[in-house]
Coordinates of C-alpha atoms in Angstrom, one line a residue:
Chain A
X1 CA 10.9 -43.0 29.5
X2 CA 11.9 -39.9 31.1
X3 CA 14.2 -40.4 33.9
X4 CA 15.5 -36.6 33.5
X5 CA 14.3 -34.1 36.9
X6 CA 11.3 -31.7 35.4
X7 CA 12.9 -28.5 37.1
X8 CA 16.5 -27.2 35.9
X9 CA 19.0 -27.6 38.3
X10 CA 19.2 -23.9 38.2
X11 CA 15.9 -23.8 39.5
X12 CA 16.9 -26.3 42.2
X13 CA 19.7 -24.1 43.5
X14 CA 17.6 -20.7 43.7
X15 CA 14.8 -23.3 45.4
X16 CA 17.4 -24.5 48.0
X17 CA 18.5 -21.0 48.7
X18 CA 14.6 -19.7 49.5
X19 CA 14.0 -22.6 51.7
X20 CA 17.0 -21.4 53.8
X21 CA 15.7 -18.0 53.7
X22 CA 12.1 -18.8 55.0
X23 CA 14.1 -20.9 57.5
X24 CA 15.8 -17.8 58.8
X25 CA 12.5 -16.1 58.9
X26 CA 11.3 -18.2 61.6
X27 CA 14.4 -18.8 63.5
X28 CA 14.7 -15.2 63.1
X29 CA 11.4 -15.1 65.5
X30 CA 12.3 -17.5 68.0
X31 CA 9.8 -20.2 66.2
X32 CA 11.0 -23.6 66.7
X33 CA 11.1 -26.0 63.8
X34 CA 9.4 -29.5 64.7
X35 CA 8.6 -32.5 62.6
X36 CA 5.3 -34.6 63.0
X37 CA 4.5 -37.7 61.2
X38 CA 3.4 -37.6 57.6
X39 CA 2.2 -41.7 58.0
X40 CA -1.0 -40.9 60.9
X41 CA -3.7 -43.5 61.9
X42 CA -6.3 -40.4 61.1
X43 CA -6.9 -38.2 58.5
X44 CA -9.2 -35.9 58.0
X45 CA -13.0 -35.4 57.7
X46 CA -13.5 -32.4 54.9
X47 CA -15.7 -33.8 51.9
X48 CA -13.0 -32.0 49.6
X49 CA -9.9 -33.0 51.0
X50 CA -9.0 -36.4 50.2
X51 CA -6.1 -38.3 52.4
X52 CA -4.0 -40.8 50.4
X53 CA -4.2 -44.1 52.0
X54 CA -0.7 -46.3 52.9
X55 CA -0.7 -50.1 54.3
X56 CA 0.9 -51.2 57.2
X57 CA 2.0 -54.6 58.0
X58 CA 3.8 -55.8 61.0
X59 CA 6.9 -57.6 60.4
X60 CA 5.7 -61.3 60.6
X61 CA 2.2 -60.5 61.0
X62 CA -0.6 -61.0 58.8
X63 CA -2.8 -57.6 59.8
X64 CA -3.2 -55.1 57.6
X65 CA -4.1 -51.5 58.8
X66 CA -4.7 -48.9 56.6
X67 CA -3.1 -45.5 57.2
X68 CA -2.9 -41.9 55.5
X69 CA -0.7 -40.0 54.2
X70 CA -1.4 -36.5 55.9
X71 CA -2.8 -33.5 54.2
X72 CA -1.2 -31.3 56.2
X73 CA 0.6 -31.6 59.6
X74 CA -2.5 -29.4 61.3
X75 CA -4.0 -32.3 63.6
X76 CA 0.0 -33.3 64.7
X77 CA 1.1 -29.4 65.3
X78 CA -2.4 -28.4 67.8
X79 CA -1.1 -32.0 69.8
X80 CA 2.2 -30.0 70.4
X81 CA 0.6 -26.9 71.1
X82 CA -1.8 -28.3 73.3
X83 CA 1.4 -29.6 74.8
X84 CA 2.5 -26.4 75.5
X85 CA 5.2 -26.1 72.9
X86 CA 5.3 -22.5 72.6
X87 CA 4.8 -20.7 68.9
X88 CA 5.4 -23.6 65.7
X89 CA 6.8 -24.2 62.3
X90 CA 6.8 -27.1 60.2
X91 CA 7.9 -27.4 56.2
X92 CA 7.4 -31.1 55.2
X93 CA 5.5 -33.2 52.6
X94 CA 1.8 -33.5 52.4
X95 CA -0.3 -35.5 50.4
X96 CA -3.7 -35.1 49.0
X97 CA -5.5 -37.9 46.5
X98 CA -6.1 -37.2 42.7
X99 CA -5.0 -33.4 42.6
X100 CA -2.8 -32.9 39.4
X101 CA -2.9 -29.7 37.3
X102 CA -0.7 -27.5 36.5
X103 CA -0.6 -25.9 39.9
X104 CA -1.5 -29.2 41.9
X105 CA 0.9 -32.2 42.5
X106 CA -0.5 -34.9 44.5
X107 CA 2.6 -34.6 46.7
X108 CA 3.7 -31.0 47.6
X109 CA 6.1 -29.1 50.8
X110 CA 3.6 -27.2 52.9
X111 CA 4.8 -24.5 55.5
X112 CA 3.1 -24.4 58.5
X113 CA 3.2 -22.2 61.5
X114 CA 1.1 -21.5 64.3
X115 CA 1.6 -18.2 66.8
X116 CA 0.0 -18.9 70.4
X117 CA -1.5 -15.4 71.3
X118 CA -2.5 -14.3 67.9
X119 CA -5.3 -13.5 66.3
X120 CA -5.8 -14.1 62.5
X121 CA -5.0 -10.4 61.4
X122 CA -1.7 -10.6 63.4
X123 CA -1.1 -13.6 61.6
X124 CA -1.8 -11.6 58.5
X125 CA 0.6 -9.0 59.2
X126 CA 3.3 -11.9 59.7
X127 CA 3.0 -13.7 56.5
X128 CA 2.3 -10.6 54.8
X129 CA 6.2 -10.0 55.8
X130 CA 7.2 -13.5 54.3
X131 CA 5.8 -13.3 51.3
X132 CA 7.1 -9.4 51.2
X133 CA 10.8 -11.4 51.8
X134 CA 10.5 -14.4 50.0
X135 CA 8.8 -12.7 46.6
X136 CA 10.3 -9.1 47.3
X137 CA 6.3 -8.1 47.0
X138 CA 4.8 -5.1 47.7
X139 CA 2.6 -4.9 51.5
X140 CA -0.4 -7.1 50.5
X141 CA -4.1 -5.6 49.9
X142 CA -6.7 -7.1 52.7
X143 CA -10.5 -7.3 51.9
X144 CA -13.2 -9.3 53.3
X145 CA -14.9 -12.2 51.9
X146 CA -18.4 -9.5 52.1
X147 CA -16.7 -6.5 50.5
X148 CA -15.0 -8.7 47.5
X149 CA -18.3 -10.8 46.3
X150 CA -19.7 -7.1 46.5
X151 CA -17.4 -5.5 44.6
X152 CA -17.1 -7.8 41.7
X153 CA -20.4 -9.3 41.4
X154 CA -22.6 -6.7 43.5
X155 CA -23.5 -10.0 45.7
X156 CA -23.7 -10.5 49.2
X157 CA -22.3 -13.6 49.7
X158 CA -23.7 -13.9 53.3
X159 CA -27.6 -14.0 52.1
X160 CA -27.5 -14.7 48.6
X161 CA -29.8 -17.6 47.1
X162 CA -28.8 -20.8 45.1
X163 CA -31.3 -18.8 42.7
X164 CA -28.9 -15.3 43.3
X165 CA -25.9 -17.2 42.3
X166 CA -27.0 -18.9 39.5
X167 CA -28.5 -16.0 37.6
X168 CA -25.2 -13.9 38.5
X169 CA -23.0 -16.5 37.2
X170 CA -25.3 -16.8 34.0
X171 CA -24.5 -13.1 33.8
X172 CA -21.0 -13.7 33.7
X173 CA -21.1 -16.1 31.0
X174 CA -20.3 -19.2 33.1
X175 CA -21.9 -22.1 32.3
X176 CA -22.1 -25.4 34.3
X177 CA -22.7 -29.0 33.4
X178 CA -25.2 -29.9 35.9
X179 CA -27.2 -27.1 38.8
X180 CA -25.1 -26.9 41.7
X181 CA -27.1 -27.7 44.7
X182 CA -24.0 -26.0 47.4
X183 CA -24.3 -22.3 48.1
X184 CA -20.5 -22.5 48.9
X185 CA -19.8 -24.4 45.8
X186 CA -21.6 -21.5 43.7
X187 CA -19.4 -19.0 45.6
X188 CA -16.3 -21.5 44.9
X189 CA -17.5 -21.2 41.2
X190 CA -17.6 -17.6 41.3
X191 CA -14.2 -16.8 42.8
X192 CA -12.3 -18.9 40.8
X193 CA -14.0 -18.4 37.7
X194 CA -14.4 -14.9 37.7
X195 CA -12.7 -12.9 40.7
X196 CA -9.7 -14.6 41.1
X197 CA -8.1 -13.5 37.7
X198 CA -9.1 -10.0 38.1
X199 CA -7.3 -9.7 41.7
X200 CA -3.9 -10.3 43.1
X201 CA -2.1 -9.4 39.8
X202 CA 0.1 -6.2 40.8
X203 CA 0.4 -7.3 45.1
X204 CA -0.8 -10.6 47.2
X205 CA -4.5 -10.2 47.9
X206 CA -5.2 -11.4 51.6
X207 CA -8.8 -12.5 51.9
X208 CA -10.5 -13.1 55.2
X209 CA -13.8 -13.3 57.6
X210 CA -15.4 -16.4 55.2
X211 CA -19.2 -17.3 55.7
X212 CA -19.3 -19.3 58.3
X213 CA -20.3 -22.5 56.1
X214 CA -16.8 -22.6 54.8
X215 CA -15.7 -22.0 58.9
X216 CA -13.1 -25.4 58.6
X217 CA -11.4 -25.2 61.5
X218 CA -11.7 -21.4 62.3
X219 CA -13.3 -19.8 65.0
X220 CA -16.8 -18.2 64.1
X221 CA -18.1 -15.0 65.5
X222 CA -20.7 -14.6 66.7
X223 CA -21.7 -11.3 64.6
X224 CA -24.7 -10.5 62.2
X225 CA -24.2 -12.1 60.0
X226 CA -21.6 -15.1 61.3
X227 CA -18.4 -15.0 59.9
X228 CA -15.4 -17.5 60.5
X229 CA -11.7 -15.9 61.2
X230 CA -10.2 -17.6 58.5
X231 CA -8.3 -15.9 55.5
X232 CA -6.8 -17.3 52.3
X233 CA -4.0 -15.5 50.2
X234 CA -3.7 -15.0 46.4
X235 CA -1.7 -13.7 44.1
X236 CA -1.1 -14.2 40.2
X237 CA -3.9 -16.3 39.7
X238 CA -2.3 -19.2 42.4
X239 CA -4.3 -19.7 46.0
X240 CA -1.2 -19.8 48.7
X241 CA -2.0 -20.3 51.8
X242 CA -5.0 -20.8 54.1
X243 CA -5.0 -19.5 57.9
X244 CA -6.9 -19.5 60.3
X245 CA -8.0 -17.9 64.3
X246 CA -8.1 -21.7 65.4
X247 CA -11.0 -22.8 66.8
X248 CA -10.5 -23.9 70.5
X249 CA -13.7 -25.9 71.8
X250 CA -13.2 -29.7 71.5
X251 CA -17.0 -30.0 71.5
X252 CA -17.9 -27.8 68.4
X253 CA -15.2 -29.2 66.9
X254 CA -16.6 -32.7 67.2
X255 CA -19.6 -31.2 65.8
X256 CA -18.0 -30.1 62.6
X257 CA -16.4 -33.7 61.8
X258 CA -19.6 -34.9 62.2
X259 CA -20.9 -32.8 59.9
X260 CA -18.9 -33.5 57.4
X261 CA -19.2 -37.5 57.7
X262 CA -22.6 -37.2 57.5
X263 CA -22.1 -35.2 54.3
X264 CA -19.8 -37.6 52.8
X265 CA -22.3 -40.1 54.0
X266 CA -24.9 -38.6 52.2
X267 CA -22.3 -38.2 49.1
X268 CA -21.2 -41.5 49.1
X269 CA -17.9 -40.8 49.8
X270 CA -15.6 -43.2 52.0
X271 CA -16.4 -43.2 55.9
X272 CA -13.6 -41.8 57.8
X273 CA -12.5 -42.0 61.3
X274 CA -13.1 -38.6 63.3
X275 CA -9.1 -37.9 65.0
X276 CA -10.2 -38.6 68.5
X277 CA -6.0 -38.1 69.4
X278 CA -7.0 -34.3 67.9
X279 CA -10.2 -34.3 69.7
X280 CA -8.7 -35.4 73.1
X281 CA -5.7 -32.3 72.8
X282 CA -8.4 -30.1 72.4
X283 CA -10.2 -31.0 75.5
X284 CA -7.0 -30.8 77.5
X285 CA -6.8 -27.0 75.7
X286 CA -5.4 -25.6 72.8
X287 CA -3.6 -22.3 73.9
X288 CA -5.4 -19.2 72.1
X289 CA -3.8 -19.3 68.7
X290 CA -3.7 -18.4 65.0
X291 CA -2.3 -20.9 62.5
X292 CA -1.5 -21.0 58.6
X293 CA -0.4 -23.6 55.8
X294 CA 1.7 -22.3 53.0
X295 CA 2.1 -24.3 49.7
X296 CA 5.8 -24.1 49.0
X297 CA 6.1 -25.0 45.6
X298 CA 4.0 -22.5 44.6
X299 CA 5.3 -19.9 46.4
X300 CA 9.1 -21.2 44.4
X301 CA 7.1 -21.0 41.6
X302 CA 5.8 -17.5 41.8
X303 CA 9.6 -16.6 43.5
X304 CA 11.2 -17.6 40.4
X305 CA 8.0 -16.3 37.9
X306 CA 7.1 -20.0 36.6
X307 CA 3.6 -20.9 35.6
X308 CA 3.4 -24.3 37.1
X309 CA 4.9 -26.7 40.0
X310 CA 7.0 -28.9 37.2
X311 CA 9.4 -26.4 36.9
X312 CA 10.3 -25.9 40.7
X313 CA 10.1 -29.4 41.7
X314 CA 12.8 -32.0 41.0
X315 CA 10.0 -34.8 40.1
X316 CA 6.4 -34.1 39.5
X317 CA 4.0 -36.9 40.4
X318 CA 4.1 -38.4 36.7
X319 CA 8.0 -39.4 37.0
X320 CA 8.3 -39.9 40.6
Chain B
X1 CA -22.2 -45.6 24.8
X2 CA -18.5 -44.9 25.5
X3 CA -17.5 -42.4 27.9
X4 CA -14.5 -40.4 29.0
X5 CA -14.9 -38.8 32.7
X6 CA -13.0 -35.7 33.1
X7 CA -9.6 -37.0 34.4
X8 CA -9.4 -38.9 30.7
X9 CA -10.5 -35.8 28.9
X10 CA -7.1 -34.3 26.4
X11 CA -7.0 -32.0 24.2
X12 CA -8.5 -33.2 20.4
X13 CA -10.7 -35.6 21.8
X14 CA -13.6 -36.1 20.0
X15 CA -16.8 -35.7 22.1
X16 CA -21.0 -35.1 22.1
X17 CA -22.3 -32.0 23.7
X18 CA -25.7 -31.2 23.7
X19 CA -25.7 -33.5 21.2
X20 CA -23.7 -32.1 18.8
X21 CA -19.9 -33.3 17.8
X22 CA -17.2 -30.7 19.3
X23 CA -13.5 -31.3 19.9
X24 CA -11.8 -30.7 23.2
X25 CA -9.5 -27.7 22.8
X26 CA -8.4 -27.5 26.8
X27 CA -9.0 -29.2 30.5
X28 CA -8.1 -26.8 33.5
X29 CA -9.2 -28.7 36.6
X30 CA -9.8 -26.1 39.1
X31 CA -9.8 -27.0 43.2
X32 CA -9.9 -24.5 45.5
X33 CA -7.5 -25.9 48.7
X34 CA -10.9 -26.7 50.9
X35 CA -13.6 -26.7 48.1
X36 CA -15.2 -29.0 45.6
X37 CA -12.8 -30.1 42.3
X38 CA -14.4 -28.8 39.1
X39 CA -12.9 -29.2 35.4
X40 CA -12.8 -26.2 32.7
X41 CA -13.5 -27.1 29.5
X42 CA -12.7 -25.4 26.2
X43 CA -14.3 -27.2 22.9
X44 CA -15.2 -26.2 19.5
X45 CA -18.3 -27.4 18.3
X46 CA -17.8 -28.9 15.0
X47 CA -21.4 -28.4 13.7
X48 CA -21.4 -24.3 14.1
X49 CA -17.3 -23.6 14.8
X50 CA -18.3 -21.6 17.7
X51 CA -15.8 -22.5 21.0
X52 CA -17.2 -22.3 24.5
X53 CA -16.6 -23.1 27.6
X54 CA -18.1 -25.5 30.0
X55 CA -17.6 -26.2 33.8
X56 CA -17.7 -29.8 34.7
X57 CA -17.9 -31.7 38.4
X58 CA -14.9 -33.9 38.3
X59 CA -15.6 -37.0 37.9
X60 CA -18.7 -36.4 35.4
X61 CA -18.5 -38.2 32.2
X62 CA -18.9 -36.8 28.9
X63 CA -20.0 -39.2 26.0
X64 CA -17.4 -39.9 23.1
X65 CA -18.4 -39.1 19.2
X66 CA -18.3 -41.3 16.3
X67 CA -15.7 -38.9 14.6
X68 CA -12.8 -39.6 12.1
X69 CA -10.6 -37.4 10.4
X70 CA -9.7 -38.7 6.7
X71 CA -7.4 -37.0 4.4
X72 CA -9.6 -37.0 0.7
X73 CA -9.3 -35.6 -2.2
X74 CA -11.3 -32.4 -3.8
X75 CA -12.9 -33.0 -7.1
X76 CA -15.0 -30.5 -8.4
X77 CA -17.6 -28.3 -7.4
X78 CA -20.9 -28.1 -9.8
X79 CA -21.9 -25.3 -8.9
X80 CA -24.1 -25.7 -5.8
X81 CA -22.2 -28.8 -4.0
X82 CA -18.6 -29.5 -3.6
X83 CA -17.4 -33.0 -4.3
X84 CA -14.6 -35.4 -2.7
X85 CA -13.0 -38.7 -2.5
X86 CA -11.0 -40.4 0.0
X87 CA -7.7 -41.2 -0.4
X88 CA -8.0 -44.9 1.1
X89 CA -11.6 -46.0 0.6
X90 CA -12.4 -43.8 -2.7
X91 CA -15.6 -43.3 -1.4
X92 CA -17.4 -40.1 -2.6
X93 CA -18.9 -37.5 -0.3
X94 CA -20.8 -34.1 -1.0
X95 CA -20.7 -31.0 1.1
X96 CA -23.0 -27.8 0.3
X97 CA -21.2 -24.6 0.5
X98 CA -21.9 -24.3 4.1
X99 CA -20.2 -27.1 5.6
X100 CA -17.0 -25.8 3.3
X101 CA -16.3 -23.3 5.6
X102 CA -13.1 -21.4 5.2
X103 CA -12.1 -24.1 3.4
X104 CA -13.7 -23.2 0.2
X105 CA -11.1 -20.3 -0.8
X106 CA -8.4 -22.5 -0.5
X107 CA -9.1 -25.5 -2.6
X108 CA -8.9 -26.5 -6.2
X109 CA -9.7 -29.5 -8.2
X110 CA -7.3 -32.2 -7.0
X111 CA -6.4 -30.7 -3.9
X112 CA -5.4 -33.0 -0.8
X113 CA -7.3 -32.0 2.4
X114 CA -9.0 -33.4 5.5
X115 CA -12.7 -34.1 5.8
X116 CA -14.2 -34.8 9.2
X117 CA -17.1 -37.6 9.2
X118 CA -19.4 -37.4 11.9
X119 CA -21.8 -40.8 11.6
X120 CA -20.5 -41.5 8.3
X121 CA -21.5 -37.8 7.4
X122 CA -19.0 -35.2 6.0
X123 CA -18.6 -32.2 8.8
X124 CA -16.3 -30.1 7.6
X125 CA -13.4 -29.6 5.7
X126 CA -9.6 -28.6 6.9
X127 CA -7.5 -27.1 3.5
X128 CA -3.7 -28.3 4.5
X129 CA -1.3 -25.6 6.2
X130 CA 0.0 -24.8 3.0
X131 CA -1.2 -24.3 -0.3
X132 CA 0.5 -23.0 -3.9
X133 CA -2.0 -21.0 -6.3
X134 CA -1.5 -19.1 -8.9
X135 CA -2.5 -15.2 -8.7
X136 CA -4.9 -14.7 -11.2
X137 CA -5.3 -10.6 -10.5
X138 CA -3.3 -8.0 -9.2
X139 CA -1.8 -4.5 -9.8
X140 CA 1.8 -4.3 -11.6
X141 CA 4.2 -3.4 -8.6
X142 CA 6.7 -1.3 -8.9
X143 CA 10.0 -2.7 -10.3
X144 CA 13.0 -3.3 -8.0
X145 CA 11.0 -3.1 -4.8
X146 CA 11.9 -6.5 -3.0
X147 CA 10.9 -5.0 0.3
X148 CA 8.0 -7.1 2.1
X149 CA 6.5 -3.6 3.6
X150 CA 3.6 -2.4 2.0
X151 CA 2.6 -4.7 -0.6
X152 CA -0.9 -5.1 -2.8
X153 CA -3.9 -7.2 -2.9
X154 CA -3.4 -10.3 -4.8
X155 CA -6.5 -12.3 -6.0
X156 CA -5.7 -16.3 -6.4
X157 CA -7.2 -18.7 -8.8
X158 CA -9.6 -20.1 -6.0
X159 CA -11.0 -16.3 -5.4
X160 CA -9.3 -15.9 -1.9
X161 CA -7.4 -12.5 -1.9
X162 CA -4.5 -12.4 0.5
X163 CA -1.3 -9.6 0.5
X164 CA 1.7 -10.1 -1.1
X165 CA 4.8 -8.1 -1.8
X166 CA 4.9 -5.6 -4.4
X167 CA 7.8 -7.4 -6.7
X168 CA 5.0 -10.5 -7.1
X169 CA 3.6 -10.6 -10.3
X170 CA 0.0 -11.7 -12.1
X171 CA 0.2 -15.4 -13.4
X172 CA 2.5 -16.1 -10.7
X173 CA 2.9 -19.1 -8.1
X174 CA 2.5 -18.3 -4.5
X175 CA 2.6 -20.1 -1.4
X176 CA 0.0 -19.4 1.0
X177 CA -0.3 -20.0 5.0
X178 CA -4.2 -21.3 5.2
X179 CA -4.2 -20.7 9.5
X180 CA -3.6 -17.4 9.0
X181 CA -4.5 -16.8 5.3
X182 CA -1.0 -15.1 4.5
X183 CA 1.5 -15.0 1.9
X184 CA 4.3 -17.8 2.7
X185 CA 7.1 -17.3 -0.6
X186 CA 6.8 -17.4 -4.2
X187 CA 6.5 -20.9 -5.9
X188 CA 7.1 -23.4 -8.6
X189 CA 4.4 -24.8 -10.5

């Protein structure tokens, strides 16, 4: 049995002193750190993103209520901005079920700020700067979700078919199990399978404006075609963070959960609970903001030039 | 029929693809933060060698295959077939040249080695890592050159022709890598 931490302790110490350091980054802004809980009644909707479940007893009582481990802090941090706490950061645990590879552990430290006021290219140029401080990177490369799918695989990712997709992936010598019935999970396909290890190797990559399918909880503009404000970072092969130019309206918002139970419906998947706590801050008003998560152990891990999470954490899911 | 989904799938596992026999070489599960989990396999097909690559869902299943490695022994070849015996059955099996594969230039009567028995049916053949045969050809090197730079063409009792150093001699016993097909040291009978 191996009782023996994964990481070296020499690891641990350059870990400890990053941590500080992306510490001082925010305090360096004026962003104030808060904590939310990671044990929440709710969890969240997306078909893909999968809440571990924890059970609550009351001392003495015989009910038992099921609640989640969170995913990320998101749903907590809007009810404080919708508070009117001012600009946000939080770096704690989150929890998502059955992800284990070599760059997923089903507990990981997330980073998570939101900046009332800016848009998600401000936001950009922010973390851009943290990542330029934290992995002593050159200024990131920025291109659209269009331009990249264009680029690479001469395909409009905005208008392509199921049929498009297939035939391009055939091209590239990818080869599925089963047809794929999800435009976005053909683009999924694509990216990772082909884009991402051609991008991102020398500087971060920041991608951004995503169909508006893959929206989440970004804004959409209204534009020929829609796209969502929402951008994702990449470098070395390793996705890093997702932001996005929060969406606002507590009614579209509503739509979207929906949307996505009815998908997991359809999918068989577990019925969940929409956050009406979430819901309800939005309706009060969520100040004009852009918001991003940040997987810390992999950003240790690129820090210190490690291929996977084992060797910056002090226990990996398998001897926790 | 026995399954492993793709959360079970390891590298050497024994599985049917298309229905053919391959061998799991590597699982990558791939999940993009807000998108749909999928597993990257690597196998080798055992019927034609070739390795590919397949995307699954996770959570798909991928049948198992009735396929056991047994160490054996090689007897002879009569000229079109080449026969062997396992070591703890003594059962007999025949491959044609074919399913000898790479094999072939490294065995000689009595050799140990591995045969792989899909449905009771000899697959292929592994040679072990290492093997000593005797050079049966090669040019006279020059003497005193121990260097290992340079060095000849040696031809081996089994008909496989790998380099060796100069200072090795015809008649003599090598050793011989079989992964890589390369001169190891010399050897005693």
């Amino acid at each position: 049995m191996m009782w023996q931490p994964t990481a070296n302790w020499d690891a641990l110490k350059q870990r400890a002193v990053l941590i500080a350091k992306i510490r001082h980054f925010f305090a360096e802004r004026n962003i104030v750190e808060v904590e939310t809980p990671v044990l929440s009644h709710a969890t969240v909707t997306d078909p893909f993103v999968v809440g571990i479940p924890a059970i609550f007893k009351a001392m003495g009582g015989s009910d038992e209520k099921i609640m989640y481990l969170q995913t990320s802090p998101e749903y907590a941090m809007k009810r404080l901005l919708a508070h009117g706490s001012g600009p946000i950061y939080q770096m704690s645990k989150a929890f998502r079920q059955g992800e284990i590879s070599k760059i997923h552990n089903p507990e990981f430290t997330m980073l998570e700020w939101y900046r009332p006021g800016f848009d998600h290219h401000m936001l950009m140029d922010e973390m851009d700067l943290l990542l330029q401080c934290i992995l002593q990177t050159k200024p990131a490369e920025r291109m659209t979700y269009e331009n990249i799918f264009r680029d690479y695989l001469n395909l409009d990712p905005h208008h392509a078919t199921i049929k498009d997709l297939k035939r391009c992936a055939h091209e590239k010598d990818i080869h599925l199990n089963e047809e794929l019935t999800s435009r976005d999970a053909w683009l999924d396909v694509l990216w990772t399978h082909y884009i991402e290890p051609r991008v991102a190797i020398e500087r971060p990559l920041f991608l951004y404006d995503f169909p508006a399918s893959q929206a989440s909880l970004a804004k959409v503009r209204a534009e020929d075609p829609p796209v969502a404000s929402r951008f994702e970072v990449y470098f070395k092969g390793v996705e890093l963070a997702n932001g996005f130019h929060e969406l606002q309206n507590s009614i579209e918002q509503a739509e979207r959960f929906a949307k996505d139970l009815a998908y997991r419906q359809q999918h068989h998947l577990p019925a969940i609970q929409m956050d009406q706590r979430l819901l309800a801050a939005l309706n009060q008003g969520l100040p004009d903001c852009a918001g991003v998560a940040l997987g810390v152990d992999r950003l240790i891990m690129l820090a210190l030039d490690s291929k996977q999470i084992s060797d910056v954490v002090s226990f990996t899911f398998a001897n926790a | 029929m026995a399954v492993y989904t793709t959360n079970e799938i390891r590298g050497g596992m024994k599985v049917m693809i298309d229905n053919d026999p391959c061998v799991i070489l590597e699982n990558e599960m791939v999940k993009p933060g807000k998108g749909q989990a999928f597993n990257r396999i690597k196998y080798r097909n055992l019927k034609t060698g070739r390795v590919v690559e397949r995307t699954y869902k996770s959570g798909d299943s991928i049948p198992t295959a009735d396929v056991v490695d047994v160490e054996a022994q090689f007897l002879y070849n009569d000229g079109t077939d080449s026969h062997f015996m396992t070591n703890e059955t003594f059962e007999q099996y025949v491959i044609g040249d074919a399913g000898l594969g790479e094999a072939k230039q490294w065995l000689k009567e009595q050799s140990e080695c591995v045969l792989t028995l899909f449905n009771g049916v000899p697959l292929a053949v592994l040679a072990p890592n290492f093997v000593t045969l005797k050079i049966v050809e090669t040019d006279p090197g020059v003497r005193g050159d121990t260097s290992g730079g340079g060095g000849k063409p040696a031809k081996l009792e089994t008909g496989a022709v790998v380099r060796v150093p100069l200072f090795v001699q015809e008649g003599e016993i090598i050793k011989v890598d079989t992964r890589t097909g390369t001169y190891v040291s010399r050897a005693k009978e």
